[in-house]
Every structure is written in structure tokens, then in C-alpha cells.
Coordinates of N, CA, C and O in Angstrom, one line a residue:
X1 N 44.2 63.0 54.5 CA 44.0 64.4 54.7 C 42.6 64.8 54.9 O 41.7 64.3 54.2
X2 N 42.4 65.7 55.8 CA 40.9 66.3 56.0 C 40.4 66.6 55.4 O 41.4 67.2 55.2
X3 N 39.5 67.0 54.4 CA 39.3 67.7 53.3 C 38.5 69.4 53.5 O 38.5 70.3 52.8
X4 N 37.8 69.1 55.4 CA 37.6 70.1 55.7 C 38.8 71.6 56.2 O 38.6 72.8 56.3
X5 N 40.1 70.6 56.3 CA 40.9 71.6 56.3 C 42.2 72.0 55.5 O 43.3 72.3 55.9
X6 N 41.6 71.9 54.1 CA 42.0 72.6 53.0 C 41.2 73.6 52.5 O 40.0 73.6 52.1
X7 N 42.0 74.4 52.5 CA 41.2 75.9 51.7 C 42.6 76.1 50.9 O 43.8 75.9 51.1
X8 N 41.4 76.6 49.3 CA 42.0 76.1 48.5 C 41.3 78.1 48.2 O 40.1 78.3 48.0
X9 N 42.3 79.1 48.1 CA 41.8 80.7 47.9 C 41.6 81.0 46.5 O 42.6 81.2 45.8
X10 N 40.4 81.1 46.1 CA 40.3 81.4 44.9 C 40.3 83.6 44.7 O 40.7 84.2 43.7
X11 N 40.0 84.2 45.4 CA 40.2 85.4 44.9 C 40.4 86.4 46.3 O 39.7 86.2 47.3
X12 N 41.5 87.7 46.3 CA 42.0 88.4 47.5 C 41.7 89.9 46.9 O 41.7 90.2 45.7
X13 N 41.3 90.5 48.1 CA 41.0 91.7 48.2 C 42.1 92.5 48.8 O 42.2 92.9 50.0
X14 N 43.3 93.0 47.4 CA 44.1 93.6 48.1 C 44.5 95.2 48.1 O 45.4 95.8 48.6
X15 N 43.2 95.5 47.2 CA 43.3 96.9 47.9 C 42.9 97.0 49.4 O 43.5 97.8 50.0
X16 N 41.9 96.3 50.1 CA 41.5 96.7 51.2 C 42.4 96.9 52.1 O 42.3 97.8 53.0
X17 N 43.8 95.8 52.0 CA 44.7 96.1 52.7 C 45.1 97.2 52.4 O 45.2 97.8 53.5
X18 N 45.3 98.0 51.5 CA 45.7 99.4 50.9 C 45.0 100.6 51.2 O 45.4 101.7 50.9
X19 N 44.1 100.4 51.6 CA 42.7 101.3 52.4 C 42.6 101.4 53.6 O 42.1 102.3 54.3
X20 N 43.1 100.5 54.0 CA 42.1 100.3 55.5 C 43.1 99.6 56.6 O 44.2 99.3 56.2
X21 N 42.8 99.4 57.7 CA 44.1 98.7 58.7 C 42.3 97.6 59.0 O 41.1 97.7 59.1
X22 N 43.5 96.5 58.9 CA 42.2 95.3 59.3 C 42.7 95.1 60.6 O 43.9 94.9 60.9
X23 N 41.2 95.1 61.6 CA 41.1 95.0 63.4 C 41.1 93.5 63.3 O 42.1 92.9 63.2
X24 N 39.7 92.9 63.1 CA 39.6 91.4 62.8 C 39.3 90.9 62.0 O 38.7 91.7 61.2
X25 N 39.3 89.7 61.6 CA 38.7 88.6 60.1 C 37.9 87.7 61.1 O 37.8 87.1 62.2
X26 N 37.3 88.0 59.9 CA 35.7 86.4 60.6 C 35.5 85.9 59.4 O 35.9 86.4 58.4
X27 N 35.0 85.1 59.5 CA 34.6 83.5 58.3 C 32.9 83.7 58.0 O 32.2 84.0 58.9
X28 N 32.5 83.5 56.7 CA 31.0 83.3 56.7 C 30.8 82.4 55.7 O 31.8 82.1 55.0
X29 N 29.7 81.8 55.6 CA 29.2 81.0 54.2 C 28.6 81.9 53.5 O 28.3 83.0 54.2
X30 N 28.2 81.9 52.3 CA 27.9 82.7 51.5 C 26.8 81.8 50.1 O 27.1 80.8 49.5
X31 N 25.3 82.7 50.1 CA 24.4 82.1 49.9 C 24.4 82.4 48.3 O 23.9 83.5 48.0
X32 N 25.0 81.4 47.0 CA 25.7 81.1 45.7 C 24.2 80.3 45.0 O 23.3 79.6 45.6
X33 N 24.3 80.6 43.7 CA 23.2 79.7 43.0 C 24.6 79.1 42.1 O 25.7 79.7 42.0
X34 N 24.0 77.5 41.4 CA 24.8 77.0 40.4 C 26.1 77.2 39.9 O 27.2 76.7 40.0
X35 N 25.5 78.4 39.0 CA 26.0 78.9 38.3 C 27.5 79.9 38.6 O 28.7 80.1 38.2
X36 N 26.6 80.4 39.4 CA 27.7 81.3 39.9 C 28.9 80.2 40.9 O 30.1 80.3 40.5
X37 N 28.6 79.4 42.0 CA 29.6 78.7 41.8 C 30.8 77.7 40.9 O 31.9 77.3 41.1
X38 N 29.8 77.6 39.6 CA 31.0 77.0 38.7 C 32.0 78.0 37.9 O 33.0 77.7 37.4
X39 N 31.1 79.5 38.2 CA 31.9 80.1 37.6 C 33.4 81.0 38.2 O 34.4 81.5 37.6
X40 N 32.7 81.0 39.9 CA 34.0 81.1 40.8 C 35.0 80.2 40.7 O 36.1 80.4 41.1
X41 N 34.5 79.0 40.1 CA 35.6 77.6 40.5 C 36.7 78.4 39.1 O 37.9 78.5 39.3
X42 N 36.3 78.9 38.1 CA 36.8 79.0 37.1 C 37.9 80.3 37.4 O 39.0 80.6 36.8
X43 N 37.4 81.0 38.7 CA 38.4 82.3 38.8 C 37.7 83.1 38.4 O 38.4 84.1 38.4
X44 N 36.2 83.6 37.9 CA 35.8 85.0 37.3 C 35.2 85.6 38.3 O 34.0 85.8 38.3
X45 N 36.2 86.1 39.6 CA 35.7 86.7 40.5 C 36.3 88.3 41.0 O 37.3 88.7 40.3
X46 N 35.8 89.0 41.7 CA 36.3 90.5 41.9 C 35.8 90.8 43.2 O 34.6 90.6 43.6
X47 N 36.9 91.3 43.9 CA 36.0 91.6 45.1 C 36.4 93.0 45.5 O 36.3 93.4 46.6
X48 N 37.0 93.7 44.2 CA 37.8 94.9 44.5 C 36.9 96.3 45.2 O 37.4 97.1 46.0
X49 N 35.4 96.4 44.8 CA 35.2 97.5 45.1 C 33.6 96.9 46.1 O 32.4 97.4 46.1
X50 N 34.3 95.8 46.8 CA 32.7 94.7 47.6 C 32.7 95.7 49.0 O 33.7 96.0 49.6
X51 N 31.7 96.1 49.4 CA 32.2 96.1 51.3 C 30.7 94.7 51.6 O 30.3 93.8 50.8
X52 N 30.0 95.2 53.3 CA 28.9 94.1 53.7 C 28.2 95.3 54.2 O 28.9 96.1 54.8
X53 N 26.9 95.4 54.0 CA 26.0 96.1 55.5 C 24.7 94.7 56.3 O 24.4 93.7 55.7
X54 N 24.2 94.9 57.3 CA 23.9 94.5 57.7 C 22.4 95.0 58.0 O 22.1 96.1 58.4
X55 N 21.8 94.1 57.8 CA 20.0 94.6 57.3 C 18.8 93.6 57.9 O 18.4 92.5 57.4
X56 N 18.2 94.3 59.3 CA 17.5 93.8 60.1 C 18.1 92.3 60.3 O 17.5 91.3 59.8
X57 N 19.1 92.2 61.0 CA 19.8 90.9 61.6 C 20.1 89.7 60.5 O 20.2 88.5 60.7
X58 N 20.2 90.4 59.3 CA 21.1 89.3 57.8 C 22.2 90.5 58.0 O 22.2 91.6 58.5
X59 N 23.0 89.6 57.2 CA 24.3 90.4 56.3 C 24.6 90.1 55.2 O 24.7 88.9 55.0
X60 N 24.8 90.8 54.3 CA 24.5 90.7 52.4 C 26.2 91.9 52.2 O 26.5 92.9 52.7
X61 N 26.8 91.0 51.3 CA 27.7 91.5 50.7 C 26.9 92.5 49.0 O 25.9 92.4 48.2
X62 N 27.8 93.1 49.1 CA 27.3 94.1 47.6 C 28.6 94.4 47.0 O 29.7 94.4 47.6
X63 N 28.3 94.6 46.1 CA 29.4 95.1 45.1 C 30.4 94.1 44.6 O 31.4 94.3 43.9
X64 N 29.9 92.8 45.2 CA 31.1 91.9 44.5 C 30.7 91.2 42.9 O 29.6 90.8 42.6
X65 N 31.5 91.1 42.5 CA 31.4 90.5 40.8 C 31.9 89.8 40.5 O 33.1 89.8 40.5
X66 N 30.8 88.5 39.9 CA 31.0 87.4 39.6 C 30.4 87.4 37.9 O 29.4 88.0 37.5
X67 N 31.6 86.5 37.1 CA 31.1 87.4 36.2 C 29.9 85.9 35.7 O 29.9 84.7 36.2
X68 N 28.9 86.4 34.7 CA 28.1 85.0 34.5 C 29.0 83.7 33.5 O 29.8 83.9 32.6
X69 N 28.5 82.4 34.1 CA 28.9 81.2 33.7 C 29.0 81.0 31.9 O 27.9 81.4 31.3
X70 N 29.5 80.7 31.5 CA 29.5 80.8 29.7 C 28.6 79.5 28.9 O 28.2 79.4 27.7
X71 N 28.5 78.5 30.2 CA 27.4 77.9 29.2 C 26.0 77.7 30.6 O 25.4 76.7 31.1
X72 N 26.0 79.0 30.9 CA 24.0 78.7 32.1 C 23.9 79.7 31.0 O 24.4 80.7 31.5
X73 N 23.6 79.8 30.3 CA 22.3 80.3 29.6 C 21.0 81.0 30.7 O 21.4 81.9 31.5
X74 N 20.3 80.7 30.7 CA 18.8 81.1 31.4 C 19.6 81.1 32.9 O 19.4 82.1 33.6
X75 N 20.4 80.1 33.2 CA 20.3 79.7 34.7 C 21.5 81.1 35.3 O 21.8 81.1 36.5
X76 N 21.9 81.8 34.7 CA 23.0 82.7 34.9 C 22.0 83.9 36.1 O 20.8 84.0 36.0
X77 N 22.6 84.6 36.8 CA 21.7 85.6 37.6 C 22.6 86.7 37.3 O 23.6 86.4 36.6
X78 N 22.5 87.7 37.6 CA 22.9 89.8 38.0 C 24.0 89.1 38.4 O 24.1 88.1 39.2
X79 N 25.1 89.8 37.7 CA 26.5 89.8 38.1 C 27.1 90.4 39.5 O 28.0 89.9 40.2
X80 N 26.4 91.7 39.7 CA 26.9 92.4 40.8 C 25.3 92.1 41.8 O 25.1 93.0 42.6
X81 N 24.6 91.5 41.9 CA 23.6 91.4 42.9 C 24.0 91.1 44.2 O 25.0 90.6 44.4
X82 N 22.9 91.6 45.2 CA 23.4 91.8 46.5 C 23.2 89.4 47.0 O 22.4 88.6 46.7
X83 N 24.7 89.4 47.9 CA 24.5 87.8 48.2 C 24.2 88.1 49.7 O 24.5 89.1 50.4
X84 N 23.3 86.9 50.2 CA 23.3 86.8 51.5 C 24.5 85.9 52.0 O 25.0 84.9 51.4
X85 N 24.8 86.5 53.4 CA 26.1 85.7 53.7 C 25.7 85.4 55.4 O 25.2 86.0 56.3
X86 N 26.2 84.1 55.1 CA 25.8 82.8 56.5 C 26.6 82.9 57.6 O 27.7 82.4 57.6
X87 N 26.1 83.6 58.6 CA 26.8 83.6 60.0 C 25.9 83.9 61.4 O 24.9 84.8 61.4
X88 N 26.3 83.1 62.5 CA 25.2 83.0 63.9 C 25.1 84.7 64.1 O 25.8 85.7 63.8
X89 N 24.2 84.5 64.5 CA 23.2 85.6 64.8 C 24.0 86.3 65.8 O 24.3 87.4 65.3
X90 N 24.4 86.0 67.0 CA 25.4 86.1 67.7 C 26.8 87.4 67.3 O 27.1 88.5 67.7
X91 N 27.2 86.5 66.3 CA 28.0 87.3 65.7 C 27.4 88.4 64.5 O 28.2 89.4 64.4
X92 N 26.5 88.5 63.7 CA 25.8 89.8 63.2 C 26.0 90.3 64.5 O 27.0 91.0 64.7
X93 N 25.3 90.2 65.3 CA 24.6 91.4 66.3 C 26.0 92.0 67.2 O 25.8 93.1 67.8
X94 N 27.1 91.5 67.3 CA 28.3 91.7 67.7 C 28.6 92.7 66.8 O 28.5 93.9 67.1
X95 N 29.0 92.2 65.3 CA 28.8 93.4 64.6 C 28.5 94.7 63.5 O 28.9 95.5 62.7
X96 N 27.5 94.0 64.5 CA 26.5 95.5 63.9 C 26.6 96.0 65.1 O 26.9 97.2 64.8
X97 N 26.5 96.0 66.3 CA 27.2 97.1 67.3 C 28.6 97.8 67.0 O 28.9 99.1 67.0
X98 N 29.6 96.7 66.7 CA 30.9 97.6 66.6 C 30.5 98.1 64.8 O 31.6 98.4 64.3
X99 N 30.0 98.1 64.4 CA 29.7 99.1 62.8 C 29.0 100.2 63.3 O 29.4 101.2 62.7
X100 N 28.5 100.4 64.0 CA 27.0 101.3 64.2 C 28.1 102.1 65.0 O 28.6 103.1 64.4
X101 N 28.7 101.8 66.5 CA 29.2 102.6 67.4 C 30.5 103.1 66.9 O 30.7 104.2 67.4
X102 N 31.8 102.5 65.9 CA 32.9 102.8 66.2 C 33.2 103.3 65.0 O 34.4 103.3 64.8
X103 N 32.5 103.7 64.0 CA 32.7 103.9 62.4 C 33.5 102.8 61.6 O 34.4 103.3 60.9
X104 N 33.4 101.6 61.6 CA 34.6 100.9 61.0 C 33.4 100.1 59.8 O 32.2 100.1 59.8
X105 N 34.3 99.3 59.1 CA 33.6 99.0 58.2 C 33.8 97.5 58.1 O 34.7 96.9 58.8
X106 N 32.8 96.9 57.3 CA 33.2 95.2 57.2 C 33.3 95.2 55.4 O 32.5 95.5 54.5
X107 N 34.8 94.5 55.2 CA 35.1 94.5 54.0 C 35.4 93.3 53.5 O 35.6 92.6 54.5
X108 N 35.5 92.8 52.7 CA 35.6 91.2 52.4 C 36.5 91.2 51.6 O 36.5 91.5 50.4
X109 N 37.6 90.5 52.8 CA 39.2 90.1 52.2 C 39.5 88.9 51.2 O 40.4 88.8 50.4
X110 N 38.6 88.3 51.3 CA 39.0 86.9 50.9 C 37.5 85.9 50.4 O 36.5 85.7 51.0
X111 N 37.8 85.3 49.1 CA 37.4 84.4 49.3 C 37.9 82.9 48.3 O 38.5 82.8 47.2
X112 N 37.3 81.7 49.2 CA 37.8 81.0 49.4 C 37.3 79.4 49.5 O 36.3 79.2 50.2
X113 N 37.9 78.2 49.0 CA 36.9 77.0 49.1 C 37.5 76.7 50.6 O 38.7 76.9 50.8
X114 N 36.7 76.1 51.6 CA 36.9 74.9 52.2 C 36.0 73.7 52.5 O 34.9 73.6 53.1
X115 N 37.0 72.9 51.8 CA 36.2 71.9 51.5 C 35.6 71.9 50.1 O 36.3 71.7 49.1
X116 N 34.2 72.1 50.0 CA 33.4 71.9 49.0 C 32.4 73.3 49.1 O 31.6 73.7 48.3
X117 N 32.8 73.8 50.2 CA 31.9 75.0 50.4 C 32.6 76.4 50.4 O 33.7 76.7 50.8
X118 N 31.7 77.1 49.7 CA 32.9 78.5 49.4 C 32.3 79.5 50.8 O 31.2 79.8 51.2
X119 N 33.6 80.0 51.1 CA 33.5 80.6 52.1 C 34.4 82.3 51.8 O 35.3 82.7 51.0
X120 N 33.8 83.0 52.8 CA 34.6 84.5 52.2 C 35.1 85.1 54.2 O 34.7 84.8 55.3
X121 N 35.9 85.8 53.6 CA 37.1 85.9 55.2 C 36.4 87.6 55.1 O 36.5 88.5 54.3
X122 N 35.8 87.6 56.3 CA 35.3 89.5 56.3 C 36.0 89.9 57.3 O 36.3 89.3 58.3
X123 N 36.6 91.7 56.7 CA 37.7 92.4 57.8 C 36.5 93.1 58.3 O 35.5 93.5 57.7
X124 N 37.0 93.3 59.7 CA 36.7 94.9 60.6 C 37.5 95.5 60.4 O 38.6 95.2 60.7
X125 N 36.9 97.0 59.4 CA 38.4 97.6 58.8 C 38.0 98.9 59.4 O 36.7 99.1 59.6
X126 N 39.2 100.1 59.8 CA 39.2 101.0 60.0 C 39.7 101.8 58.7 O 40.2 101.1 57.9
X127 N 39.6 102.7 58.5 CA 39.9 103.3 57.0 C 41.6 104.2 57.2 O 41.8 104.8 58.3
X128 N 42.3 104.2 56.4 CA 43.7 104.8 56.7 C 43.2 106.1 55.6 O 42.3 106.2 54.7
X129 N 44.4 107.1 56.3 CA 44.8 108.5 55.6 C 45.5 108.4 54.6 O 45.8 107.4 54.0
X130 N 45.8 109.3 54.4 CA 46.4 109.9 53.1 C 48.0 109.3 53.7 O 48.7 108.6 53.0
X131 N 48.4 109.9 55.1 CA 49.3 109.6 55.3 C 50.1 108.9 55.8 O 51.3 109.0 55.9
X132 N 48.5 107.6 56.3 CA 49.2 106.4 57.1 C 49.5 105.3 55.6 O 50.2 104.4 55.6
X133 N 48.6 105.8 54.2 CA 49.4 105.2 53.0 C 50.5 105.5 52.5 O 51.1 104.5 52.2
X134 N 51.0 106.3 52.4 CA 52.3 107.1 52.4 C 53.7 105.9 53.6 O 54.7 105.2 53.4
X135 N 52.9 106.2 54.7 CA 54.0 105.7 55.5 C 54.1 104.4 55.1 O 55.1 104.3 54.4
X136 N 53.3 103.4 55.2 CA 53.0 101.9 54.5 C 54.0 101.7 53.1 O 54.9 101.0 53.1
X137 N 53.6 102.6 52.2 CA 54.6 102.5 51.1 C 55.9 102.7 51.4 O 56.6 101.7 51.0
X138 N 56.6 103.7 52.0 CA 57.6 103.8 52.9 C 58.2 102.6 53.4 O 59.1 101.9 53.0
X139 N 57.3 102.5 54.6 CA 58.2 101.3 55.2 C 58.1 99.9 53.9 O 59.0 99.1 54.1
X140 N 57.5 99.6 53.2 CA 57.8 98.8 51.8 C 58.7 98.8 51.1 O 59.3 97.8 50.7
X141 N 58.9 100.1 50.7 CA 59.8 100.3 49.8 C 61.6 100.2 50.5 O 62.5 99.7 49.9
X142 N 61.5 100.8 52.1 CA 62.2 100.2 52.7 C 63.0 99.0 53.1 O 64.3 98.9 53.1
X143 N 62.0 97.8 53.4 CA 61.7 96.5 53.4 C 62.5 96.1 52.3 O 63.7 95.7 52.6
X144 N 61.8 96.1 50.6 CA 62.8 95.5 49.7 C 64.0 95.8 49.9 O 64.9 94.9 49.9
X145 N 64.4 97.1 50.0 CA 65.9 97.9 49.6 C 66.8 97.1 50.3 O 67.9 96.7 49.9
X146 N 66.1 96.6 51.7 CA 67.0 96.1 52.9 C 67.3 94.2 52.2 O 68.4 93.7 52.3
X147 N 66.5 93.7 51.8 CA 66.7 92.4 51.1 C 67.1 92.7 50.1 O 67.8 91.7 49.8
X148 N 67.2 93.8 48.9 CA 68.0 93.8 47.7 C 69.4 93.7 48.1 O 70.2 92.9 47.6
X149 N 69.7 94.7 49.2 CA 71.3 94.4 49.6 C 71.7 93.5 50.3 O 72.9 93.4 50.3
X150 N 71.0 92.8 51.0 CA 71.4 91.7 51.6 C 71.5 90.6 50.8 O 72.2 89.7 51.1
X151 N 70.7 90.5 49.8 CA 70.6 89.5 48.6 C 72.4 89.7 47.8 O 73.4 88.9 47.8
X152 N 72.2 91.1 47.4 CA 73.7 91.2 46.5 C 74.8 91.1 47.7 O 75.9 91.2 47.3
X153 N 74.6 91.0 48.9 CA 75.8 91.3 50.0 C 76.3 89.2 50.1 O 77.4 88.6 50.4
X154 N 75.2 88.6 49.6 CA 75.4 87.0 49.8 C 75.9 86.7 48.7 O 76.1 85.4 48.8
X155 N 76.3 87.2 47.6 CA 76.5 86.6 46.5 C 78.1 86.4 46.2 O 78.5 85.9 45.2

């Protein structure tokens, strides 16, 4: 087996689906000290209230929390500090056009090992209403009702 093609998801951002309608996902590496990777390996991660901006041709996630490692001592860094995140220039500059021109946001769905390297899955998200959550719930609540009875209709 590959080992580069196992991803192995350590933490999901599922409010954003709850927020926002995701356009696309893109892949980045993400620039981690020690510490903080042993402590992602452990699960003490949050990516609930993270988005990305984009700042003179880097892109740096914020708001995500990692909480510190329980035995780095000294070596531990700021739990919520801004990370740089690893992606061809190419693609920054792609979007930071569609950020800048079309109001949408870059939110970070996912993240994730592959391999040995941790990697995080970023949406182009457009932001939903009041009432396109509503409908979502709807058609959900829908969805089970129709497998509840079909579940008790097989029995």
C-alpha cells in the first residue's frame, strides 16, 4: 500500500458546511512546529471558528486551535497563532482574485494526515441565508423521515 495515498482525517469543519455552500476544495501543506504536530496526532484540534486571508502573495490560516502539547514545556507556541499555509503561487494568485472580485471566502474544511505530512482541505465558500439554512434542514429532516420508513417498511 502507498503510504502517500492514505489520509488518515484527524479533525472536520462542519459548521462551515452549515454556513456556507462550498464552490471548491483545494489541498495545502501547512507550516506546524513539533509540538503542535504531536499534539494534532493526539486529536486536540478545532477548526470551528478558522477562515484564511491572503497577505502579499502567502496564505495564513487564523483562528484555528491547537491546543498546547502536555509535555513541550518551553517548546509549546500560542494556541490560536496565525499558521502559514503551503501552496504554488499560481494557485494564491488564482485566489486572491476570486476572494477580492466575487465576495466568497476561503474556509478550512478539513484537516488531515497524508502520509506523514499534515495537510488541510480549503473551501471557496459562498456564505448561505437565513433561508437557504432553513431549507437544508428541511430537506434533512426530510431525507431521514424517508429512510425511517423505509427502514420500518423492510422489517
Amino acid at each position: 500500500m502507498d503510504k502517500n495515498k492514505s489520509n488518515k482525517i484527524i479533525a472536520q469543519n462542519k459548521k462551515a458546511y452549515h454556513d456556507y455552500f462550498v464552490d471548491e476544495k483545494y489541498e495545502a501543506g501547512i507550516s506546524l512546529c513539533g509540538t503542535e504536530v504531536k499534539s494534532i496526532r493526539n486529536g486536540n484540534i478545532n477548526l470551528k471558528d478558522s477562515w484564511c486571508n491572503i497577505v502579499e502573495g502567502e496564505i495564513f490560516v487564523n483562528g484555528m486551535h491547537i491546543s498546547p502539547y502536555e509535555q513541550g514545556n518551553i517548546f509549546n507556541r500560542d494556541s490560536r497563532r496565525v499558521r502559514k499555509l503551503l501552496m504554488h503561487k499560481r494557485e494564491i494568485n488564482k485566489l486572491y482574485g476570486l476572494v477580492k472580485q466575487t465576495g466568497v471566502s476561503l474556509i478550512p474544511l478539513s484537516l488531515y494526515f497524508k502520509g506523514s505530512k499534515v495537510k488541510i482541505e480549503l473551501g471557496l465558500c459562498r456564505g448561505k441565508k437565513l433561508y437557504d439554512k432553513r431549507e437544508d434542514m428541511a430537506q434533512k429532516s426530510a431525507k431521514r423521515e424517508i429512510e425511517r420508513s423505509l427502514k420500518s417498511q423492510n422489517r
